[in-house]
């Protein structure tokens, strides 16, 4: 059997492959492009393209594609074969530098939020040389950004790359102030922990709700859910183990550092975490991971559910976005150092994050907003919709000491003077206890825990990078050209702590008392996706993104429209699926069973159940009719944001009402009459 080290990254055109296959000069040029964002000249691109093609063909690839991430949330690819006609009716395999660098897919069928006028359907894809090309199913995939012909971003990668540039620009100014020699760039890093469910494919195929919407829209709780807490970290079942083994192998071949796997809290729920990587690569890898999870699951007769809330009554799935900033010399800027200077630098970056989260709570909330995630946030299983920062006791006490110019420490209390004193080290285990915080410092990184499981990590990291870049910009403006740098630094850090400590909360985020307290502190609480999206275009947000050149105002408008529309369309699909299932599957199930009972009402059981079910059918039918009216109302609401609010305020409550009666009826109906697999089957059939 092949060892992991032998096949790890075998399908990736990575640095080792490039080094081996490119002329020295070309390799150096590519490396310069990857590390410093220098443009690759066309002749070098042609050499790279040729080497890539040769390598891909040797590995059995016949096609290439520009692999990109449009606003649909999933990846897109259009395959072109390498063949090119040659004399005498034969073909040669060709792939030019131009084909590597730029593609021109028809953009007209991707969401553009009004950016792309219909007369200009073309868009273009541009190679991202910082993320390696790879082979997937016999196709050479080239990671690309996707823009309109006017240069506006139509995808998730473009703003992410721009936001990384923004952090780089501003962080370099700060690092210069601290005299960091040899640092030429900084990059943010991300390690996304991915939760998911596995269900049996035969069960899945019999549920229209799972097929059309990825979540169950009906279903009574089985006698057993997650109450025994016997699934979390439990022994992994053989079928799941076989799936995980295959999945790991596929991911490793693609150079994805899949590291940790375990069962999660809910039955049938699992988690996979990779080792962290540079943000844009982590984002690409997470998209690939989600795709490959679904593919590998099918091979095992399973379906991988990435929806945030596939089942009512048990936990949903999230994605923890572990985030930090590192220099090209390998220094993690969110790790306290050994010298007073390193510590002062750490405190300044820490303060940038604290201030950023406080000032842009709304943006972070918006970045995780989706119809699916609305079922989780604030639902006592995931962080609340209120954003706060967890720092742990030790760090909080240090900040308090600095704020008040008070001594800090155990026996030998010392006055904490920024830039003069050394901070204690914060071991991971003393900082990582709180699992209820939406945004937790975990020793050398922040863990943003509000993301939904199906989301691309790009959105949240675009926000995180940009808001931190903005604070670093303000800090650099203030600290540059100060004669007393240490004094100015101390004052700045003290001021930030004073003004933004309201965002720090180390208690239980699931507690209702916290929500009340958060309101007193003036923290924002945007409960649903439409509520959150309504703040995207607030003046402060537009000015943030435009000033750092991450989004133009037109791009922001388009994204707002795309997100509102995605919400509104999804809720309507869910509502129509419920109507379909109620008419075609579930009411007929109940009615058939009642008729069977009615032919021979001899026992109390039969009489009683029949009358209860008849009443439930009447109520369900009433609720169904009402739901149809609400769907009609939504359909008639032309304005997209307005329609999203109709979905939230009218359609969703009507869906809940219908579900209530049908779920109750399910508990009274004989199993053989129930048309669809039950929660019990979905959650426990995989053994
Ligand atoms: P937990 O479940 O306790 O949160 P895990 O070990 O499952 O911890 O996940 C932690 C994640 O954080 C991993 O993906 C890890 O690679 C990532 N991580 C560690 N250091 C950094 C860093 N400097 N930047 C970004 N992510 C990091
Ligand atoms: Mg975690």
XYZ file of C-alpha atoms and ligand atoms in Angstrom:
715
model
C 0.000 0.000 0.000
C 1.198 3.492 -0.796
C 2.254 5.635 2.141
C 0.541 8.991 2.615
C 3.766 10.873 1.996
C 4.026 9.209 -1.408
C 0.673 10.342 -2.695
C 0.132 13.553 -0.749
C -0.308 16.323 -3.300
C 0.166 13.976 -6.257
C -2.598 15.749 -8.170
C -1.263 19.223 -7.506
C 0.998 21.339 -9.673
C 2.776 22.549 -6.580
C 6.074 24.226 -5.918
C 8.049 20.990 -5.986
C 6.603 20.034 -9.352
C 7.248 23.518 -10.711
C 10.784 23.477 -9.447
C 11.421 20.171 -11.134
C 9.733 21.040 -14.414
C 10.322 24.729 -15.025
C 13.529 26.382 -16.197
C 15.196 28.141 -13.253
C 14.362 31.618 -14.506
C 10.695 30.810 -15.033
C 10.426 29.170 -11.635
C 11.880 32.264 -10.024
C 9.410 34.459 -11.874
C 6.454 32.308 -10.783
C 7.696 32.311 -7.205
C 7.960 36.078 -7.292
C 4.376 36.221 -8.549
C 3.178 33.903 -5.797
C 5.038 35.575 -2.959
C 4.982 39.220 -3.935
C 2.111 39.521 -6.382
C 4.412 40.535 -9.238
C 2.870 40.146 -12.687
C 4.062 37.170 -14.668
C 5.110 38.214 -18.166
C 3.455 36.452 -21.126
C 6.524 34.528 -22.219
C 6.962 33.028 -18.742
C 3.242 32.224 -18.637
C 3.598 30.313 -21.895
C 6.390 28.215 -20.402
C 4.330 27.517 -17.272
C 1.294 26.588 -19.361
C 3.287 24.130 -21.389
C 4.811 22.487 -18.324
C 1.393 22.308 -16.691
C -0.098 20.684 -19.773
C 2.687 18.089 -20.069
C 2.338 17.248 -16.393
C -1.463 17.019 -16.585
C -1.416 14.821 -19.684
C 1.075 12.456 -18.050
C -1.440 12.140 -15.233
C -4.190 11.245 -17.673
C -5.910 14.623 -17.934
C -7.614 15.403 -21.238
C -9.250 18.722 -20.382
C -8.514 21.921 -18.554
C -10.820 24.367 -16.857
C -10.694 27.717 -15.190
C -12.072 26.792 -11.791
C -13.901 29.703 -10.147
C -16.304 30.640 -7.394
C -19.288 32.614 -8.645
C -21.857 34.081 -6.269
C -23.879 30.851 -6.284
C -21.777 29.676 -3.326
C -20.463 26.644 -5.201
C -17.652 26.330 -7.701
C -17.989 26.494 -11.457
C -16.024 24.892 -14.225
C -16.318 24.694 -17.998
C -14.113 22.012 -19.499
C -12.072 22.517 -22.652
C -10.031 19.705 -24.056
C -6.403 20.230 -24.921
C -6.957 18.999 -28.464
C -6.219 21.150 -31.424
C -6.568 19.917 -35.020
C -3.404 19.272 -36.942
C -2.610 18.186 -40.461
C -4.019 14.988 -41.894
C -6.981 14.804 -39.546
C -5.020 14.195 -36.364
C -4.785 16.293 -33.229
C -2.112 17.710 -31.026
C -2.503 18.686 -27.400
C -2.249 22.418 -26.856
C -2.473 24.826 -23.951
C -1.161 28.347 -24.344
C -0.002 30.952 -21.880
C -3.025 33.029 -22.767
C -5.347 30.117 -22.040
C -3.683 29.747 -18.657
C -3.919 33.392 -17.721
C -7.340 34.331 -18.959
C -10.619 32.677 -19.903
C -13.858 34.078 -21.231
C -16.805 32.066 -19.994
C -20.299 33.278 -20.778
C -21.197 35.069 -17.570
C -24.850 35.629 -18.325
C -26.212 32.780 -16.246
C -24.353 33.547 -13.044
C -25.820 35.886 -10.445
C -24.478 39.386 -10.987
C -26.949 41.515 -9.043
C -27.407 43.873 -11.944
C -23.684 44.413 -12.531
C -23.543 42.812 -15.903
C -25.757 44.501 -18.422
C -27.444 41.835 -20.516
C -25.910 43.108 -23.729
C -22.495 42.336 -22.304
C -22.779 38.713 -21.314
C -19.083 38.039 -21.351
C -17.087 37.789 -18.190
C -13.529 36.763 -17.775
C -11.600 34.511 -15.482
C -8.072 35.378 -14.429
C -5.498 32.935 -13.077
C -4.697 33.144 -9.353
C -1.079 31.972 -9.344
C -1.035 31.949 -5.535
C -3.303 28.904 -5.452
C -1.898 25.777 -7.137
C -3.522 24.170 -10.164
C -4.726 20.620 -9.593
C -6.250 17.643 -11.376
C -9.738 16.514 -10.507
C -11.557 13.785 -12.453
C -9.166 13.991 -15.381
C -9.436 17.756 -15.654
C -6.645 20.227 -15.019
C -8.272 22.855 -12.779
C -6.787 26.320 -12.680
C -7.969 28.437 -9.753
C -9.204 31.744 -11.142
C -10.957 34.954 -10.211
C -14.125 35.795 -12.152
C -14.949 39.354 -13.241
C -17.288 41.185 -15.543
C -15.886 42.784 -18.632
C -15.860 46.076 -16.803
C -13.556 44.507 -14.206
C -16.161 44.222 -11.445
C -15.905 41.159 -9.258
C -18.567 38.535 -9.937
C -17.084 35.986 -7.564
C -15.849 35.293 -4.064
C -12.140 35.068 -4.769
C -11.535 38.552 -6.170
C -12.590 40.480 -3.057
C -10.785 37.963 -0.870
C -7.509 38.589 -2.695
C -8.110 42.335 -2.533
C -8.798 42.152 1.211
C -5.589 40.201 1.768
C -3.755 42.942 -0.055
C -5.405 45.533 2.202
C -4.211 43.747 5.350
C -0.768 43.363 3.869
C -0.535 47.060 3.050
C -1.556 48.277 6.494
C 0.135 45.594 8.586
C 3.437 46.307 6.846
C 3.197 49.933 7.993
C 2.786 48.766 11.594
C 5.568 46.218 11.345
C 7.896 48.880 10.051
C 7.204 50.947 13.162
C 8.362 48.046 15.287
C 11.495 47.713 13.198
C 10.838 44.254 11.795
C 13.761 43.633 9.510
C 13.386 41.179 6.695
C 9.588 41.052 6.655
C 8.380 41.723 3.122
C 4.751 40.655 3.351
C 2.055 39.450 5.697
C -0.781 37.108 4.915
C -3.832 36.076 6.847
C -4.247 32.381 7.569
C -7.376 30.298 7.999
C -8.168 26.833 9.310
C -11.857 26.041 8.766
C -13.412 23.239 10.823
C -16.177 21.691 8.738
C -19.263 19.995 10.191
C -21.582 17.763 8.168
C -24.179 15.011 8.363
C -24.171 11.659 6.596
C -27.455 9.941 5.742
C -28.224 6.808 3.783
C -28.737 7.546 0.101
C -31.823 5.340 -0.138
C -33.499 7.348 2.612
C -32.365 10.614 1.065
C -33.770 9.698 -2.353
C -37.233 9.279 -0.890
C -37.360 12.768 0.621
C -38.176 15.644 -1.723
C -37.281 18.157 0.960
C -33.728 16.846 1.189
C -33.448 16.627 -2.583
C -34.748 20.132 -3.290
C -33.578 22.049 -0.229
C -30.925 19.996 1.595
C -32.914 19.999 4.816
C -35.959 18.242 6.238
C -39.085 20.388 6.186
C -41.177 17.840 8.077
C -40.353 15.191 10.624
C -41.256 14.319 14.192
C -38.471 13.696 16.678
C -37.663 10.017 17.224
C -37.611 8.664 20.792
C -33.860 9.225 20.821
C -32.032 12.338 19.666
C -28.772 13.676 21.021
C -29.741 13.706 24.693
C -27.447 10.891 25.758
C -24.473 12.795 24.374
C -23.149 9.470 23.217
C -22.224 10.558 19.717
C -19.707 13.364 20.321
C -16.229 11.877 19.895
C -17.879 8.428 19.979
C -16.508 5.409 18.167
C -16.879 6.000 14.448
C -19.152 3.455 12.726
C -17.548 1.211 10.111
C -19.414 2.713 7.142
C -18.518 6.210 8.230
C -14.953 5.158 8.905
C -14.689 3.776 5.367
C -16.055 7.059 4.012
C -13.583 9.104 6.066
C -10.658 6.979 4.909
C -11.583 7.476 1.260
C -12.250 11.163 1.808
C -8.883 11.720 3.463
C -7.098 9.981 0.615
C -8.868 12.082 -2.009
C -8.129 15.271 -0.086
C -4.504 14.374 0.501
C -3.984 13.692 -3.210
C -5.177 17.245 -3.760
C -2.703 18.552 -1.237
C -5.417 19.380 1.289
C -4.110 18.943 4.817
C -7.075 17.044 6.265
C -6.013 16.440 9.835
C -8.759 15.841 12.368
C -11.976 13.860 12.115
C -14.530 12.989 14.731
C -18.180 12.449 15.458
C -20.094 15.578 16.420
C -22.888 16.162 18.921
C -25.915 15.146 16.852
C -26.438 11.576 15.666
C -25.080 11.189 12.095
C -23.054 14.407 12.475
C -19.293 14.587 11.953
C -16.468 17.081 11.630
C -13.338 17.438 9.560
C -10.586 19.973 10.206
C -7.578 20.655 8.014
C -4.309 22.240 9.065
C -4.559 25.940 8.394
C -3.287 27.609 5.212
C -3.035 31.039 3.630
C -6.563 32.403 3.437
C -7.212 32.204 -0.296
C -5.821 28.691 -0.428
C -7.827 27.697 2.632
C -10.923 29.063 0.880
C -10.219 27.101 -2.294
C -9.489 23.988 -0.276
C -12.654 24.297 1.760
C -14.738 24.555 -1.427
C -12.979 21.462 -2.770
C -13.426 19.661 0.534
C -17.180 20.260 0.475
C -17.392 19.050 -3.115
C -15.317 15.950 -2.502
C -17.209 15.073 0.682
C -20.372 14.902 -1.364
C -18.755 12.885 -4.127
C -17.094 10.348 -1.833
C -20.301 9.963 0.200
C -22.181 8.874 -2.941
C -19.607 6.144 -3.558
C -20.437 4.765 -0.132
C -24.190 4.856 -0.655
C -24.374 7.925 1.561
C -25.346 11.541 1.108
C -23.355 14.266 2.809
C -25.603 17.058 4.069
C -23.835 20.389 4.363
C -26.978 22.330 5.244
C -26.819 24.367 8.451
C -29.913 22.732 9.895
C -30.874 19.487 8.197
C -32.956 18.369 11.205
C -35.094 20.207 13.697
C -34.509 19.184 17.282
C -30.849 18.198 16.993
C -27.824 20.437 16.491
C -27.130 21.970 13.142
C -23.765 22.311 11.430
C -21.355 25.196 11.456
C -17.902 26.006 10.258
C -15.350 27.464 12.662
C -13.102 29.945 10.931
C -9.759 29.990 12.759
C -7.988 33.139 11.648
C -4.636 34.775 12.192
C -1.994 36.929 10.476
C 1.532 35.773 9.724
C 4.630 37.343 8.243
C 6.552 35.793 5.368
C 9.260 35.090 7.951
C 6.878 32.793 9.780
C 5.904 34.980 12.735
C 2.286 34.687 13.877
C 1.297 38.247 14.783
C -1.421 37.066 17.149
C 1.040 35.127 19.248
C 2.457 36.932 22.285
C 6.239 37.119 21.926
C 9.207 36.919 24.270
C 10.338 40.524 24.379
C 8.529 43.694 25.483
C 8.582 44.901 21.900
C 7.089 41.739 20.473
C 4.467 41.887 23.163
C 3.601 45.475 22.438
C 3.239 44.538 18.791
C 1.008 41.614 19.726
C -1.158 43.873 21.896
C -1.523 46.346 19.069
C -2.698 43.663 16.622
C -4.985 42.285 19.311
C -6.458 45.753 19.828
C -6.936 46.133 16.089
C -9.073 42.990 16.097
C -11.050 44.062 19.184
C -11.763 47.496 17.770
C -12.585 46.049 14.357
C -15.078 43.547 15.740
C -16.738 46.226 17.865
C -17.035 48.786 15.095
C -18.109 46.321 12.438
C -20.293 43.864 14.345
C -22.908 44.299 11.668
C -20.555 43.325 8.850
C -19.397 40.193 10.612
C -23.010 39.256 11.229
C -23.889 39.929 7.600
C -20.977 37.784 6.473
C -22.578 34.704 8.028
C -26.171 35.526 7.106
C -28.073 32.928 5.119
C -31.494 31.336 5.292
C -29.913 28.101 6.513
C -27.811 29.742 9.201
C -30.834 31.628 10.569
C -31.960 28.340 12.104
C -28.770 28.115 14.149
C -27.651 31.523 15.320
C -29.220 32.252 18.655
C -30.832 28.822 18.839
C -28.922 27.559 21.896
C -26.644 25.327 19.902
C -24.603 27.952 18.096
C -23.380 31.383 19.094
C -26.079 34.035 19.353
C -26.647 36.553 16.578
C -24.954 39.051 18.917
C -21.225 39.375 18.310
C -18.779 39.526 21.199
C -15.111 38.722 21.729
C -13.852 36.115 24.183
C -10.332 36.757 25.457
C -10.116 34.514 28.489
C -9.534 35.666 32.026
C -5.795 36.217 31.894
C -5.688 38.397 28.836
C -8.755 40.312 29.950
C -7.053 41.076 33.268
C -3.947 42.280 31.490
C -6.011 44.601 29.314
C -7.819 45.881 32.401
C -4.499 46.589 34.089
C -3.298 48.505 31.063
C -6.559 50.411 30.789
C -6.400 51.544 34.420
C -2.619 51.888 34.721
C -2.810 49.361 37.519
C -0.352 46.676 38.549
C -0.879 43.215 37.130
C 0.302 39.773 38.113
C 0.470 37.259 40.937
C 2.872 37.767 43.814
C 5.101 40.419 42.353
C 2.586 42.798 40.927
C 4.009 45.028 38.281
C 2.669 48.052 36.503
C 1.992 46.908 32.963
C 3.683 49.319 30.648
C 3.221 48.522 26.997
C 6.544 48.197 25.233
C 8.395 47.807 28.497
C 7.058 44.667 30.107
C 6.907 41.081 28.957
C 3.495 39.432 28.919
C 2.997 35.957 30.248
C 2.420 33.214 27.655
C -1.173 32.151 27.168
C -1.299 28.406 26.814
C -4.057 27.258 24.453
C -5.923 25.296 27.112
C -6.453 28.241 29.422
C -7.914 30.302 26.616
C -9.953 27.713 24.766
C -12.599 26.709 27.265
C -15.456 28.845 26.120
C -17.359 27.177 23.287
C -20.280 29.571 23.319
C -18.471 32.680 22.137
C -18.956 33.769 18.555
C -15.442 35.174 18.325
C -12.866 33.635 20.633
C -9.166 34.208 21.121
C -7.603 30.758 21.335
C -4.002 31.457 22.288
C -2.539 32.487 18.946
C -5.531 33.019 16.654
C -9.186 34.009 16.688
C -11.917 31.506 16.087
C -14.979 32.979 14.389
C -17.681 30.447 15.127
C -20.769 31.855 13.467
C -20.241 30.607 9.935
C -22.741 28.165 8.527
C -21.521 24.776 7.373
C -22.358 25.297 3.702
C -20.946 28.808 3.423
C -17.850 29.706 1.492
C -15.353 31.073 4.002
C -14.570 33.917 1.619
C -17.347 36.235 2.754
C -16.337 36.216 6.407
C -12.654 36.550 5.653
C -13.188 39.433 3.256
C -14.874 41.222 6.150
C -12.349 40.176 8.786
C -9.370 41.145 6.664
C -10.827 44.480 5.657
C -12.027 45.591 9.070
C -8.673 44.722 10.616
C -6.857 46.497 7.759
C -8.916 49.605 8.519
C -7.948 49.615 12.211
C -4.303 49.023 11.359
C -4.509 51.957 8.964
C -5.832 54.193 11.723
C -3.150 52.971 14.136
C -0.379 53.517 11.618
C -1.665 57.018 10.838
C -1.526 57.804 14.518
C 1.812 56.219 15.353
C 3.900 57.172 12.353
C 6.186 60.158 12.997
C 5.728 60.109 16.777
C 8.803 61.235 18.695
C 7.843 59.189 21.781
C 6.732 55.965 20.096
C 6.352 53.932 23.288
C 4.308 56.626 24.980
C 2.041 57.038 21.967
C 1.639 53.303 21.674
C 0.703 52.950 25.325
C -1.874 55.732 25.035
C -3.342 54.278 21.872
C -3.742 50.796 23.332
C -5.233 52.239 26.504
C -7.702 54.295 24.507
C -8.794 51.342 22.379
C -9.388 49.200 25.454
C -11.424 51.972 27.103
C -13.553 52.610 24.060
C -14.122 49.048 22.912
C -14.130 46.849 25.993
C -17.908 46.539 25.721
C -17.355 43.930 22.993
C -15.378 41.677 25.354
C -17.483 38.997 26.996
C -16.065 35.866 28.609
C -19.307 34.377 29.961
C -21.854 31.961 28.555
C -23.021 33.253 25.163
C -26.024 30.913 25.151
C -27.469 32.533 28.264
C -30.534 34.763 27.805
C -29.125 37.098 30.447
C -26.240 37.833 28.078
C -28.596 38.966 25.328
C -30.164 41.436 27.748
C -26.729 42.573 28.902
C -25.548 42.928 25.297
C -28.495 45.176 24.578
C -27.536 47.352 27.551
C -24.023 47.560 26.177
C -25.450 48.744 22.887
C -24.295 45.746 20.866
C -26.184 44.999 17.721
C -28.473 42.000 17.464
C -29.496 41.370 13.884
C -31.674 38.316 14.268
C -32.321 37.235 10.706
C -30.722 37.416 7.295
C -32.958 40.190 5.936
C -32.407 42.238 9.124
C -28.657 41.835 8.682
C -28.519 42.443 4.933
C -30.396 45.701 5.384
C -27.188 47.111 6.940
C -24.700 46.082 4.263
C -24.970 49.392 2.460
C -24.748 51.582 5.577
C -22.513 54.534 4.821
C -19.709 53.435 7.154
C -19.564 50.049 5.446
C -19.487 51.466 1.935
C -16.764 53.852 2.935
C -14.754 51.023 4.533
C -14.790 48.747 1.510
C -14.337 51.430 -1.107
C -11.464 53.115 0.730
C -9.544 49.827 0.927
C -10.476 49.024 -2.679
C -12.036 45.722 -1.705
C -15.432 46.489 -3.238
C -16.638 49.351 -5.371
C -20.010 50.739 -4.401
C -21.538 49.089 -7.472
C -20.095 45.735 -6.412
C -21.534 46.192 -2.940
C -24.970 46.954 -4.337
C -24.821 43.931 -6.569
C -23.826 41.672 -3.698
C -26.644 42.983 -1.553
C -29.132 42.189 -4.271
C -27.652 38.733 -4.863
C -27.838 37.866 -1.163
C -31.383 39.144 -0.692
C -32.418 37.271 -3.804
C -30.743 34.022 -2.732
C -32.632 34.221 0.561
C -35.969 34.976 -0.964
C -35.675 32.328 -3.682
C -34.622 29.654 -1.220
C -37.477 30.296 1.180
C -39.932 30.154 -1.711
C -38.468 26.840 -2.868
C -38.759 25.464 0.661
C -42.350 26.645 0.944
C -43.320 25.164 -2.426
C -41.624 21.895 -1.486
C -43.721 21.754 1.671
C -46.879 22.324 -0.333
C -45.847 19.599 -2.762
C -45.064 17.097 -0.023
C -48.213 17.899 1.921
C -50.456 17.323 -1.112
C -48.632 14.419 -2.682
C -47.134 12.471 0.171
C -48.147 13.367 3.669
C -51.838 14.289 3.700
C -52.530 11.228 1.506
C -50.608 9.079 4.024
C -52.744 10.322 6.869
C -55.966 10.105 4.937
C -55.303 6.553 3.752
C -54.616 5.464 7.287
C -57.739 7.140 8.614
C -59.822 5.447 5.939
C -58.325 2.107 6.825
C -59.256 2.692 10.455
C -62.740 3.911 9.551
C -63.730 0.699 7.780
C -63.801 -1.093 11.041
C -63.968 1.191 14.063
C -64.219 -1.316 16.813
C -61.620 -0.399 19.413
C -61.109 2.759 21.422
C -57.675 3.037 19.873
C -59.090 3.114 16.346
C -61.884 5.533 17.198
C -59.638 7.872 19.094
C -56.776 7.920 16.604
C -59.119 8.360 13.705
C -60.765 11.389 15.247
C -57.448 12.931 16.281
C -56.001 12.438 12.831
C -59.089 13.832 11.160
C -58.812 16.970 13.240
C -55.096 17.270 12.459
C -55.824 16.814 8.751
C -58.328 19.646 8.881
C -55.871 21.898 10.641
C -53.045 20.928 8.321
C -55.230 21.559 5.309
C -56.155 24.979 6.662
C -52.478 25.777 7.264
C -51.608 24.531 3.804
C -54.119 26.837 2.169
C -52.772 29.700 4.236
C -49.208 28.889 3.200
C -50.225 28.943 -0.451
C -51.651 32.446 0.050
C -48.406 33.611 1.641
C -46.359 32.162 -1.202
C -48.601 34.043 -3.600
C -48.015 37.226 -1.641
C -44.257 36.705 -1.884
C -44.514 35.944 -5.591
C -46.391 39.184 -6.111
C -43.794 41.253 -4.253
C -41.499 42.454 -7.014
C -38.957 44.409 -4.972
C -36.307 41.893 -3.942
C -35.482 43.065 -0.380
C -39.181 43.611 0.285
C -39.902 40.084 -0.906
C -37.203 38.763 1.457
C -39.050 40.399 4.350
C -42.362 38.895 3.199
C -40.649 35.507 3.205
C -39.345 36.063 6.708
C -42.495 37.579 8.219
C -45.244 35.717 6.352
C -43.980 32.613 4.606
C -41.713 31.158 7.309
C -44.340 31.332 10.099
C -46.901 29.715 7.761
C -44.429 26.917 7.051
C -43.947 26.327 10.770
C -47.708 26.162 11.296
C -48.206 23.516 8.607
C -45.301 21.476 9.891
C -46.686 21.468 13.422
C -49.862 19.567 12.456
C -48.218 17.169 10.038
C -45.459 16.257 12.491
C -48.034 15.572 15.160
C -50.020 13.400 12.734
C -46.854 11.475 11.902
C -46.563 10.374 15.530
C -50.063 8.821 15.331
C -49.881 7.188 11.901
C -48.871 3.561 11.373
C -45.326 3.262 9.992
C -46.308 1.391 6.846
C -48.569 4.260 5.813
C -45.990 7.027 6.239
C -44.765 7.901 2.754
C -41.286 9.159 3.614
C -38.375 7.994 5.799
C -38.653 9.257 9.369
C -36.141 11.188 11.464
C -35.353 7.947 13.269
C -34.380 6.312 9.995
C -32.444 9.299 8.679
C -30.470 9.768 11.867
C -29.783 6.148 12.762
C -29.802 4.114 9.531
C -26.092 4.542 8.842
C -24.450 1.834 10.880
P -10.795 23.068 18.171
O -11.739 21.967 17.767
O -10.306 22.978 19.570
O -11.275 24.419 17.825
P -9.051 22.087 16.095
O -7.653 21.614 16.326
O -10.094 21.137 15.659
O -9.441 22.882 17.385
O -9.016 23.235 15.017
C -8.206 24.312 15.119
C -7.983 24.835 13.734
O -7.248 26.043 13.834
C -7.153 23.910 12.840
O -7.686 23.928 11.551
C -5.807 24.588 12.884
O -4.992 24.291 11.767
C -6.213 26.028 12.904
N -5.115 26.950 13.255
C -4.089 26.758 14.094
N -3.238 27.808 14.058
C -3.742 28.695 13.184
C -3.343 29.970 12.670
N -2.228 30.546 13.084
N -4.110 30.565 11.764
C -5.239 29.994 11.335
N -5.683 28.815 11.769
C -4.947 28.159 12.672
Mg -13.091 24.998 16.952
